[in-house]
Amino acid sequence: MTTMPKAYDFRATEQRLYEFWEQSGWFKPEAAKNPNAEPFVIAIPPPNVTGELHLGHAMFVSIEDLLIRYQRMKGRRALWIPGTDHAGIATQLQIEKMLRDEGTSREALGREEFLRRAWQWKDKYGGIITQQLRRLGASCDWERERFTLDDGLSRAVREAFVRLYEKGMIYRGTYLINWSPGLKTAVSDLEVEYNEEEVTLYFFKYPLKDSDEFIPVATVRPETILADTAVAVHPDDERYAKFIGRTALVPMLKREIPVIADEAVSREFGTGALKVTPGHDANDYEIGQRHKLPVISIMKPDATLTDEAGPYAGMDRFAAREQLWHDMQQARLTIKTQPYTTNVPRTQRGGEIVEPLISTQWFVRIKPLADQATQIVRDGQIRIIPERFEKVYFNWLDNIKDWCISRQLWWGHRIPVWYCENGHQFTGREDPTQCPECGSTQIEQDPDVLDTWFSSGLWPFSTLGWPDETDDFKTYYPTDVMETGYDILFFWVARMIMLGLDFTEEPPFHTIYLHGLVRDEHGRKMSKTLGNVTDPLTVMDEFGTDALRFTLLTGGTPGNDLNLAISRVASNRNFANKLWNAARFVIGNLNVTADGGRRTVDDEARTTTDERPITDEYVERYDLPSRWIRSRLNRTIHDVTGLLDDYQFGQAGTLAYEFVWGEYCDWYVEMSKLTLNGDDAAAKHNTLATLVHVLDQSLRLLHPFVPFVTEEVWQHLKRAGGEFTEDWDDALMISDWPKGGGFDDDAEQRINMLIEIVRAIRNARVEKKVEPSKKIAATIVVGDLQEEFAPLAEMIARLANVDEEQLYIETSITDKPKDSLALVVPGAEIYLSLAGMVDVGKERDRLEKELQQAEGDIIRLEKLLSGSFAERAPANVVEKERARLADAYARREKLAAEVEGMTQAM
RNA sequence: GGGCGAGUAGCUCAGUUGGUCAGAGCGCCUCGUUUACACCGAGGAGGUCGCGGGUUCGAGCCCUGCCUCGCCCACCA
């Protein structure tokens, strides 16, 4: 027998198989059988270089590897470009933490030393994440691995910046931006998150100059009073009309500011009067522009106050808030405080409150790029799956604001702009040594670096060698599918499209597939503080990579979040085991029958790529179950292929799963035992050929979903298969995708009926509590004689031996067997000899019920078919209903006769 | 304030041109060792498909209103 253990051991196979694949070079597109095949390319969403594997990674690897393996098997030159992202803020934070633990800081080290340490860190931890992607089975071409800060990509970033700069698409300016005091850098609008929080709303008096009167004002950030440059009221507000044009005094500072009127003030909110702080509030900034108000900035990068804050200079923003309020209370300038719920802006990374600050930063003029990016999707040149995200995409691009791309960090691509001592500003593809305008050699590079997303926005082409016209770029660009989480549609996807269109004049991919977030079992977001984080490595340790992958692929739908239920992972591990054991069965039989059971295999029997129609010869060759399973296989191949081409991965996987488990294992393997037990060598041979063929094709269908177990099983099958498998490829992963053959409706119909009959008998046996091992005699009446049913039904349903003439298959009978239990299924009647086991009264009730049901069906169907349904509904649908009606008539007749017979017997 | 998604068996979820669509897995109940598999096999219980209208011969599936939960965008101090 076989040496395969009873249970599939993924621990013993996964790593070995991955190394086998990778070392064979099959992850490279150059390994394609046809060197001129059409390429299929995916650029990986680059994980943070120092990141750790989480379920989001597992999700994208599952989907992208599925796509890549599928297209590879279909013969495309499949290329999955791997790589990592330097992830500016995230990585710099980690390095700074390390330095803090060492008792030093980036400031103490200086820029150069800091970067040296950062690269050291990257070299140490940068390999971990890619190692973990391998663990997931990712069939990336690792020889093409890239990193956003490597030389090639840095050159791409430089080129991109210079081009935009020269076109006037990049500018430097002083504006109100989002400032992160913790990170001490500007962040873009997207990096600010608003959370509803309980804060305090402070009401106070704005005193007027030369008067005892005051204007009541409310604010949630009292410290910004110090930067006020006006008090504004609504022009139509009678309460405050008299103050317009007068002068107010900033509390404690007694700085004189005007009282102005502006439509932007809401009369209903707070006191109806507004303090205007152009230096620290976006709306106020606009009001300030309208009224030409001065802009005062009271905050330094670390959120301590500047000299403008007078006595509060040097204090932290929150300390200053308290102190100022205290002082104002002393000065009787306060009115009251009250709790207030509002959206507080916090940085995505650090989590501290973002401060709107006036600052000089670099921006990309985004509108022209956004318009192009909108158009390309509207034109259908890029398709987004699921489609609803197109609306979200359009909405964001339509309201886009210029992109702040400078960051006050050290870890990243330094902005390639230099300033000379004479105030000239210039860029260059190469680092300059002197000013191109005045020739001064006293030049200094801008200290800032670029937003991480600037470099990732170039990813699909920078990884292929752009801006050079490399072979890779020419061959593999544009890529095909961009697969990633919907949460980075704006951050990353939109920017790749904008920059891709601008630099390469082509959409960087034609399809965007967005997956959802992986949540915990009950739909909660996974977080360390909640303690509900599922580590994919732990899951893989326990259930195997295939089980995790299959769960992620079939457990949800595109664009929707997925609640990961461990019980599903467990059941998918069981599925891997099922495949394993089906193979053990097949392989065991191959070995056992090595002597007498086999005869020479001809091409006809092997049929790994049969496209042929169902011929007489074919029908002659294969027994009914084999014809049935081959036909079902062909249908499954057809459907799974269609679903995959339509990006319906979950459906495709489920279908293949159900075929393998529910039809091949549950029925065909069982039925094959009959033939394998017999002594018809030719029949045995054909059944074995079918067992091998269907398993092989099923493994191919499933390989993109569960690559490890399918490869392992396939290798065992290949080794044991002898003449059946001698022309197979070296590995499943490089085998051809199944083409599928014709459908054998006749065989399907017959086996379906057999299955119905067997189910009815099994059901009756359990209901009547017949010993499982006890054989019972039966008569089966089927319209058209199905002699093949006898031995199959005998075996599967444990009916009495046909040779003892206790199992009859008839086309019709005149007298019902005595003391029998009647069962009626569509197209057949069954009489089980259960002498003495049947309670006639109960039995009559049961049949009565079935009779009523049949009558109900008849009434419903007659009504349906007499109405306009028959005219309006499609012909095939009507036909189906007609057939059901005919069957109901037949059932009614049989059942009525039964019931009557039993009533008399009583 | 605007937009989107979800609400289907106890739990986690499928269900794409409206016509066996009322399903799967897990859990539960009864049985069970026949050439693979107890990570198994056979059988079973369990749902008015969130609620109300409407369109249609026919609606989880389309339209409309409402309820609950979640998310995104905007951000009136």
Short mmCIF file of N, CA, C and O in Angstrom, two decimals, chain A residues 601-699:
data_model
loop_
_atom_site.label_atom_id
_atom_site.label_comp_id
_atom_site.label_asym_id
_atom_site.label_seq_id
_atom_site.Cartn_x
_atom_site.Cartn_y
_atom_site.Cartn_z
N VAL A 601 -2.45 1.40 -21.54
CA VAL A 601 -3.25 2.61 -21.60
C VAL A 601 -3.15 3.21 -23.00
O VAL A 601 -2.06 3.32 -23.55
N ASP A 602 -4.25 3.54 -23.54
CA ASP A 602 -4.18 4.24 -24.82
C ASP A 602 -4.56 5.71 -24.59
O ASP A 602 -5.02 6.09 -23.52
N ASP A 603 -4.36 6.50 -25.57
CA ASP A 603 -4.59 7.92 -25.42
C ASP A 603 -6.04 8.23 -25.08
O ASP A 603 -6.34 9.15 -24.35
N GLU A 604 -6.89 7.41 -25.60
CA GLU A 604 -8.31 7.65 -25.39
C GLU A 604 -8.68 7.66 -23.91
O GLU A 604 -9.50 8.42 -23.46
N ALA A 605 -8.03 6.78 -23.19
CA ALA A 605 -8.40 6.64 -21.79
C ALA A 605 -7.80 7.72 -20.90
O ALA A 605 -8.28 7.99 -19.82
N ARG A 606 -6.75 8.32 -21.34
CA ARG A 606 -6.05 9.26 -20.48
C ARG A 606 -6.74 10.61 -20.40
O ARG A 606 -6.94 11.16 -19.34
N THR A 607 -7.04 11.12 -21.55
CA THR A 607 -7.94 12.27 -21.66
C THR A 607 -7.67 13.41 -20.68
O THR A 607 -8.57 13.90 -20.06
N THR A 608 -6.44 13.80 -20.54
CA THR A 608 -6.23 14.93 -19.64
C THR A 608 -6.67 16.23 -20.25
O THR A 608 -6.89 17.20 -19.56
N THR A 609 -6.80 16.28 -21.51
CA THR A 609 -7.21 17.54 -22.12
C THR A 609 -8.35 17.33 -23.11
O THR A 609 -8.39 17.92 -24.17
N ASP A 610 -9.29 16.46 -22.71
CA ASP A 610 -10.29 16.14 -23.73
C ASP A 610 -11.27 17.26 -24.01
O ASP A 610 -11.86 17.83 -23.13
N GLU A 611 -11.40 17.57 -25.23
CA GLU A 611 -12.35 18.56 -25.71
C GLU A 611 -13.43 17.82 -26.49
O GLU A 611 -14.29 18.40 -27.09
N ARG A 612 -13.31 16.53 -26.52
CA ARG A 612 -14.09 15.77 -27.47
C ARG A 612 -15.57 15.66 -27.07
O ARG A 612 -15.93 15.74 -25.91
N PRO A 613 -16.41 15.44 -28.04
CA PRO A 613 -17.82 15.23 -27.78
C PRO A 613 -18.05 13.85 -27.19
O PRO A 613 -17.15 13.01 -27.18
N ILE A 614 -19.24 13.66 -26.66
CA ILE A 614 -19.58 12.37 -26.08
C ILE A 614 -19.97 11.43 -27.23
O ILE A 614 -21.03 11.53 -27.81
N THR A 615 -19.06 10.53 -27.58
CA THR A 615 -19.31 9.64 -28.71
C THR A 615 -19.83 8.29 -28.23
O THR A 615 -19.77 7.97 -27.05
N ASP A 616 -20.29 7.49 -29.17
CA ASP A 616 -20.75 6.14 -28.85
C ASP A 616 -19.61 5.32 -28.25
O ASP A 616 -19.80 4.56 -27.32
N GLU A 617 -18.48 5.53 -28.82
CA GLU A 617 -17.31 4.79 -28.34
C GLU A 617 -17.03 5.12 -26.88
O GLU A 617 -16.70 4.26 -26.08
N TYR A 618 -17.17 6.39 -26.58
CA TYR A 618 -16.94 6.87 -25.22
C TYR A 618 -17.94 6.23 -24.27
O TYR A 618 -17.60 5.72 -23.22
N VAL A 619 -19.19 6.25 -24.69
CA VAL A 619 -20.24 5.68 -23.86
C VAL A 619 -20.00 4.19 -23.65
O VAL A 619 -20.24 3.63 -22.59
N GLU A 620 -19.49 3.58 -24.67
CA GLU A 620 -19.18 2.15 -24.61
C GLU A 620 -18.05 1.89 -23.61
O GLU A 620 -18.09 0.96 -22.83
N ARG A 621 -17.07 2.77 -23.64
CA ARG A 621 -15.88 2.55 -22.83
C ARG A 621 -16.12 2.71 -21.34
O ARG A 621 -15.67 1.89 -20.54
N TYR A 622 -16.79 3.80 -20.97
CA TYR A 622 -16.89 4.10 -19.54
C TYR A 622 -18.21 3.63 -18.96
O TYR A 622 -19.27 3.74 -19.61
N ASP A 623 -18.14 3.20 -17.72
CA ASP A 623 -19.38 2.84 -17.05
C ASP A 623 -20.13 4.12 -16.66
O ASP A 623 -19.60 5.23 -16.77
N LEU A 624 -21.34 3.94 -16.25
CA LEU A 624 -22.21 5.09 -16.00
C LEU A 624 -21.62 6.09 -14.98
O LEU A 624 -21.59 7.30 -15.23
N PRO A 625 -21.14 5.61 -13.83
CA PRO A 625 -20.57 6.57 -12.87
C PRO A 625 -19.40 7.35 -13.46
O PRO A 625 -19.27 8.55 -13.22
N SER A 626 -18.57 6.69 -14.23
CA SER A 626 -17.42 7.39 -14.81
C SER A 626 -17.87 8.44 -15.81
O SER A 626 -17.32 9.54 -15.86
N ARG A 627 -18.87 8.10 -16.58
CA ARG A 627 -19.41 9.10 -17.52
C ARG A 627 -19.96 10.28 -16.76
O ARG A 627 -19.75 11.44 -17.11
N TRP A 628 -20.65 9.95 -15.67
CA TRP A 628 -21.26 11.01 -14.86
C TRP A 628 -20.20 11.94 -14.26
O TRP A 628 -20.27 13.15 -14.42
N ILE A 629 -19.19 11.36 -13.61
CA ILE A 629 -18.23 12.23 -12.91
C ILE A 629 -17.41 13.03 -13.92
O ILE A 629 -17.04 14.17 -13.68
N ARG A 630 -17.15 12.47 -15.08
CA ARG A 630 -16.42 13.21 -16.10
C ARG A 630 -17.24 14.39 -16.60
O ARG A 630 -16.73 15.48 -16.84
N SER A 631 -18.51 14.15 -16.75
CA SER A 631 -19.37 15.23 -17.20
C SER A 631 -19.49 16.32 -16.15
O SER A 631 -19.41 17.51 -16.42
N ARG A 632 -19.64 15.90 -14.91
CA ARG A 632 -19.73 16.86 -13.81
C ARG A 632 -18.41 17.63 -13.70
O ARG A 632 -18.40 18.82 -13.43
N LEU A 633 -17.31 16.94 -13.90
CA LEU A 633 -16.01 17.61 -13.88
C LEU A 633 -15.97 18.69 -14.95
O LEU A 633 -15.56 19.82 -14.70
N ASN A 634 -16.40 18.32 -16.15
CA ASN A 634 -16.33 19.28 -17.24
C ASN A 634 -17.18 20.52 -16.96
O ASN A 634 -16.81 21.64 -17.27
N ARG A 635 -18.32 20.27 -16.36
CA ARG A 635 -19.18 21.39 -16.01
C ARG A 635 -18.50 22.27 -14.96
O ARG A 635 -18.55 23.50 -15.01
N THR A 636 -17.87 21.61 -13.99
CA THR A 636 -17.20 22.36 -12.92
C THR A 636 -16.05 23.18 -13.50
O THR A 636 -15.84 24.33 -13.14
N ILE A 637 -15.30 22.58 -14.39
CA ILE A 637 -14.20 23.31 -15.03
C ILE A 637 -14.74 24.54 -15.74
O ILE A 637 -14.22 25.65 -15.59
N HIS A 638 -15.81 24.33 -16.45
CA HIS A 638 -16.42 25.43 -17.21
C HIS A 638 -16.84 26.56 -16.26
O HIS A 638 -16.54 27.73 -16.48
N ASP A 639 -17.54 26.20 -15.19
CA ASP A 639 -18.08 27.21 -14.28
C ASP A 639 -16.98 27.91 -13.47
O ASP A 639 -16.99 29.12 -13.30
N VAL A 640 -16.04 27.11 -12.96
CA VAL A 640 -14.97 27.70 -12.15
C VAL A 640 -14.15 28.67 -13.00
O VAL A 640 -13.82 29.77 -12.57
N THR A 641 -13.86 28.28 -14.21
CA THR A 641 -13.08 29.14 -15.09
C THR A 641 -13.83 30.45 -15.35
O THR A 641 -13.26 31.53 -15.29
N GLY A 642 -15.12 30.33 -15.62
CA GLY A 642 -15.92 31.52 -15.86
C GLY A 642 -15.95 32.45 -14.67
O GLY A 642 -15.83 33.67 -14.80
N LEU A 643 -16.09 31.87 -13.49
CA LEU A 643 -16.16 32.68 -12.28
C LEU A 643 -14.82 33.37 -12.00
O LEU A 643 -14.78 34.53 -11.59
N LEU A 644 -13.73 32.66 -12.22
CA LEU A 644 -12.42 33.27 -11.99
C LEU A 644 -12.20 34.42 -12.96
O LEU A 644 -11.70 35.48 -12.59
N ASP A 645 -12.58 34.22 -14.21
CA ASP A 645 -12.41 35.28 -15.19
C ASP A 645 -13.24 36.51 -14.83
O ASP A 645 -12.95 37.62 -15.24
N ASP A 646 -14.30 36.27 -14.05
CA ASP A 646 -15.17 37.36 -13.64
C ASP A 646 -14.85 37.85 -12.23
O ASP A 646 -15.64 38.53 -11.60
N TYR A 647 -13.67 37.47 -11.72
CA TYR A 647 -13.22 37.90 -10.39
C TYR A 647 -14.13 37.46 -9.26
O TYR A 647 -14.17 38.08 -8.21
N GLN A 648 -14.90 36.39 -9.48
CA GLN A 648 -15.74 35.88 -8.41
C GLN A 648 -15.06 34.69 -7.75
O GLN A 648 -15.46 33.55 -7.90
N PHE A 649 -14.01 35.03 -6.98
CA PHE A 649 -13.16 33.99 -6.42
C PHE A 649 -13.86 33.11 -5.40
O PHE A 649 -13.65 31.91 -5.35
N GLY A 650 -14.67 33.73 -4.57
CA GLY A 650 -15.34 32.98 -3.53
C GLY A 650 -16.25 31.92 -4.12
O GLY A 650 -16.21 30.75 -3.72
N GLN A 651 -17.03 32.31 -5.09
CA GLN A 651 -17.93 31.38 -5.74
C GLN A 651 -17.17 30.25 -6.42
O GLN A 651 -17.56 29.10 -6.37
N ALA A 652 -16.10 30.64 -7.08
CA ALA A 652 -15.30 29.67 -7.81
C ALA A 652 -14.74 28.61 -6.85
O ALA A 652 -14.83 27.41 -7.12
N GLY A 653 -14.19 29.08 -5.74
CA GLY A 653 -13.60 28.16 -4.78
C GLY A 653 -14.65 27.24 -4.17
O GLY A 653 -14.43 26.04 -4.01
N THR A 654 -15.78 27.82 -3.84
CA THR A 654 -16.85 27.03 -3.24
C THR A 654 -17.32 25.93 -4.20
O THR A 654 -17.57 24.80 -3.81
N LEU A 655 -17.43 26.29 -5.45
CA LEU A 655 -17.88 25.34 -6.46
C LEU A 655 -16.92 24.15 -6.58
O LEU A 655 -17.34 22.99 -6.61
N ALA A 656 -15.64 24.46 -6.65
CA ALA A 656 -14.65 23.41 -6.77
C ALA A 656 -14.66 22.52 -5.52
O ALA A 656 -14.56 21.30 -5.60
N TYR A 657 -14.80 23.18 -4.38
CA TYR A 657 -14.87 22.46 -3.10
C TYR A 657 -16.04 21.49 -3.09
O TYR A 657 -15.91 20.31 -2.75
N GLU A 658 -17.18 21.98 -3.50
CA GLU A 658 -18.37 21.14 -3.47
C GLU A 658 -18.27 19.98 -4.47
O GLU A 658 -18.73 18.88 -4.20
N PHE A 659 -17.65 20.24 -5.58
CA PHE A 659 -17.49 19.17 -6.55
C PHE A 659 -16.61 18.06 -5.98
O PHE A 659 -16.96 16.89 -6.02
N VAL A 660 -15.47 18.46 -5.46
CA VAL A 660 -14.52 17.47 -4.97
C VAL A 660 -15.10 16.67 -3.80
O VAL A 660 -15.04 15.45 -3.78
N TRP A 661 -15.64 17.40 -2.85
CA TRP A 661 -16.11 16.71 -1.65
C TRP A 661 -17.48 16.05 -1.89
O TRP A 661 -17.69 14.88 -1.60
N GLY A 662 -18.38 16.82 -2.42
CA GLY A 662 -19.76 16.38 -2.51
C GLY A 662 -20.06 15.41 -3.65
O GLY A 662 -21.04 14.68 -3.60
N GLU A 663 -19.25 15.42 -4.68
CA GLU A 663 -19.54 14.53 -5.81
C GLU A 663 -18.44 13.49 -6.02
O GLU A 663 -18.70 12.30 -6.08
N TYR A 664 -17.22 13.97 -6.12
CA TYR A 664 -16.13 13.02 -6.36
C TYR A 664 -15.95 12.10 -5.15
O TYR A 664 -15.99 10.88 -5.28
N CYS A 665 -15.75 12.67 -3.98
CA CYS A 665 -15.49 11.84 -2.79
C CYS A 665 -16.75 11.10 -2.32
O CYS A 665 -16.72 9.91 -2.08
N ASP A 666 -17.83 11.85 -2.16
CA ASP A 666 -19.02 11.24 -1.57
C ASP A 666 -19.66 10.20 -2.47
O ASP A 666 -20.21 9.22 -2.01
N TRP A 667 -19.59 10.40 -3.76
CA TRP A 667 -20.30 9.48 -4.65
C TRP A 667 -19.40 8.69 -5.59
O TRP A 667 -19.47 7.48 -5.66
N TYR A 668 -18.57 9.39 -6.32
CA TYR A 668 -17.81 8.64 -7.32
C TYR A 668 -16.84 7.65 -6.71
O TYR A 668 -16.75 6.49 -7.15
N VAL A 669 -16.11 8.09 -5.70
CA VAL A 669 -15.17 7.17 -5.07
C VAL A 669 -15.91 5.95 -4.54
O VAL A 669 -15.45 4.81 -4.71
N GLU A 670 -17.07 6.17 -3.95
CA GLU A 670 -17.84 5.04 -3.43
C GLU A 670 -18.27 4.11 -4.57
O GLU A 670 -18.17 2.89 -4.47
N MET A 671 -18.78 4.70 -5.64
CA MET A 671 -19.25 3.88 -6.75
C MET A 671 -18.10 3.13 -7.42
O MET A 671 -18.27 2.01 -7.90
N SER A 672 -16.94 3.76 -7.44
CA SER A 672 -15.81 3.13 -8.14
C SER A 672 -15.40 1.82 -7.46
O SER A 672 -14.83 0.93 -8.08
N LYS A 673 -15.69 1.75 -6.17
CA LYS A 673 -15.29 0.54 -5.43
C LYS A 673 -15.94 -0.70 -6.03
O LYS A 673 -15.38 -1.79 -5.98
N LEU A 674 -17.13 -0.52 -6.56
CA LEU A 674 -17.83 -1.65 -7.16
C LEU A 674 -17.01 -2.25 -8.31
O LEU A 674 -16.77 -3.46 -8.37
N THR A 675 -16.59 -1.38 -9.19
CA THR A 675 -15.82 -1.85 -10.34
C THR A 675 -14.45 -2.35 -9.92
O THR A 675 -13.97 -3.37 -10.41
N LEU A 676 -13.83 -1.61 -9.02
CA LEU A 676 -12.48 -1.99 -8.59
C LEU A 676 -12.50 -3.34 -7.89
O LEU A 676 -11.50 -4.06 -7.89
N ASN A 677 -13.61 -3.66 -7.30
CA ASN A 677 -13.77 -4.95 -6.64
C ASN A 677 -14.00 -6.09 -7.61
O ASN A 677 -13.82 -7.25 -7.28
N GLY A 678 -14.49 -5.75 -8.78
CA GLY A 678 -14.87 -6.77 -9.75
C GLY A 678 -13.66 -7.37 -10.45
O GLY A 678 -12.52 -7.11 -10.08
N ASP A 679 -13.92 -8.17 -11.45
CA ASP A 679 -12.78 -8.79 -12.13
C ASP A 679 -12.75 -8.46 -13.61
O ASP A 679 -12.11 -9.14 -14.40
N ASP A 680 -13.45 -7.42 -13.99
CA ASP A 680 -13.39 -6.97 -15.37
C ASP A 680 -12.21 -6.03 -15.52
O ASP A 680 -12.25 -4.88 -15.09
N ALA A 681 -11.14 -6.54 -16.08
CA ALA A 681 -9.90 -5.77 -16.14
C ALA A 681 -10.05 -4.48 -16.91
O ALA A 681 -9.54 -3.43 -16.52
N ALA A 682 -10.77 -4.53 -18.00
CA ALA A 682 -10.94 -3.33 -18.81
C ALA A 682 -11.73 -2.28 -18.04
O ALA A 682 -11.39 -1.09 -18.03
N ALA A 683 -12.76 -2.74 -17.37
CA ALA A 683 -13.59 -1.81 -16.60
C ALA A 683 -12.78 -1.18 -15.48
O ALA A 683 -12.83 0.02 -15.23
N LYS A 684 -12.00 -2.00 -14.81
CA LYS A 684 -11.13 -1.51 -13.75
C LYS A 684 -10.21 -0.43 -14.28
O LYS A 684 -10.03 0.62 -13.66
N HIS A 685 -9.64 -0.76 -15.39
CA HIS A 685 -8.70 0.17 -15.98
C HIS A 685 -9.34 1.52 -16.28
O HIS A 685 -8.81 2.58 -15.99
N ASN A 686 -10.50 1.48 -16.86
CA ASN A 686 -11.16 2.72 -17.21
C ASN A 686 -11.61 3.50 -15.97
O ASN A 686 -11.60 4.73 -15.96
N THR A 687 -11.98 2.79 -14.94
CA THR A 687 -12.37 3.46 -13.71
C THR A 687 -11.15 4.11 -13.05
O THR A 687 -11.21 5.24 -12.58
N LEU A 688 -10.05 3.36 -13.05
CA LEU A 688 -8.82 3.93 -12.50
C LEU A 688 -8.41 5.18 -13.29
O LEU A 688 -8.02 6.19 -12.72
N ALA A 689 -8.52 5.07 -14.58
CA ALA A 689 -8.16 6.21 -15.42
C ALA A 689 -9.03 7.40 -15.06
O ALA A 689 -8.57 8.55 -14.99
N THR A 690 -10.29 7.13 -14.79
CA THR A 690 -11.20 8.22 -14.44
C THR A 690 -10.89 8.79 -13.06
O THR A 690 -10.88 10.00 -12.86
N LEU A 691 -10.62 7.91 -12.12
CA LEU A 691 -10.26 8.37 -10.79
C LEU A 691 -9.06 9.31 -10.86
O LEU A 691 -9.04 10.37 -10.25
N VAL A 692 -8.07 8.88 -11.61
CA VAL A 692 -6.84 9.68 -11.72
C VAL A 692 -7.13 10.98 -12.46
O VAL A 692 -6.72 12.06 -12.03
N HIS A 693 -7.84 10.85 -13.55
CA HIS A 693 -8.11 12.02 -14.38
C HIS A 693 -8.89 13.10 -13.60
O HIS A 693 -8.52 14.27 -13.59
N VAL A 694 -9.95 12.71 -12.95
CA VAL A 694 -10.79 13.69 -12.27
C VAL A 694 -10.04 14.31 -11.09
O VAL A 694 -10.12 15.51 -10.84
N LEU A 695 -9.28 13.49 -10.39
CA LEU A 695 -8.51 14.03 -9.28
C LEU A 695 -7.47 15.03 -9.79
O LEU A 695 -7.33 16.13 -9.26
N ASP A 696 -6.79 14.63 -10.82
CA ASP A 696 -5.77 15.52 -11.42
C ASP A 696 -6.40 16.86 -11.81
O ASP A 696 -5.89 17.92 -11.47
N GLN A 697 -7.49 16.80 -12.51
CA GLN A 697 -8.11 18.03 -12.98
C GLN A 697 -8.64 18.86 -11.81
O GLN A 697 -8.58 20.09 -11.82
N SER A 698 -9.15 18.20 -10.80
CA SER A 698 -9.64 18.91 -9.62
C SER A 698 -8.50 19.63 -8.91
O SER A 698 -8.65 20.76 -8.44
N LEU A 699 -7.36 18.94 -8.83
CA LEU A 699 -6.21 19.55 -8.17
C LEU A 699 -5.77 20.80 -8.92
O LEU A 699 -5.37 21.80 -8.34
#
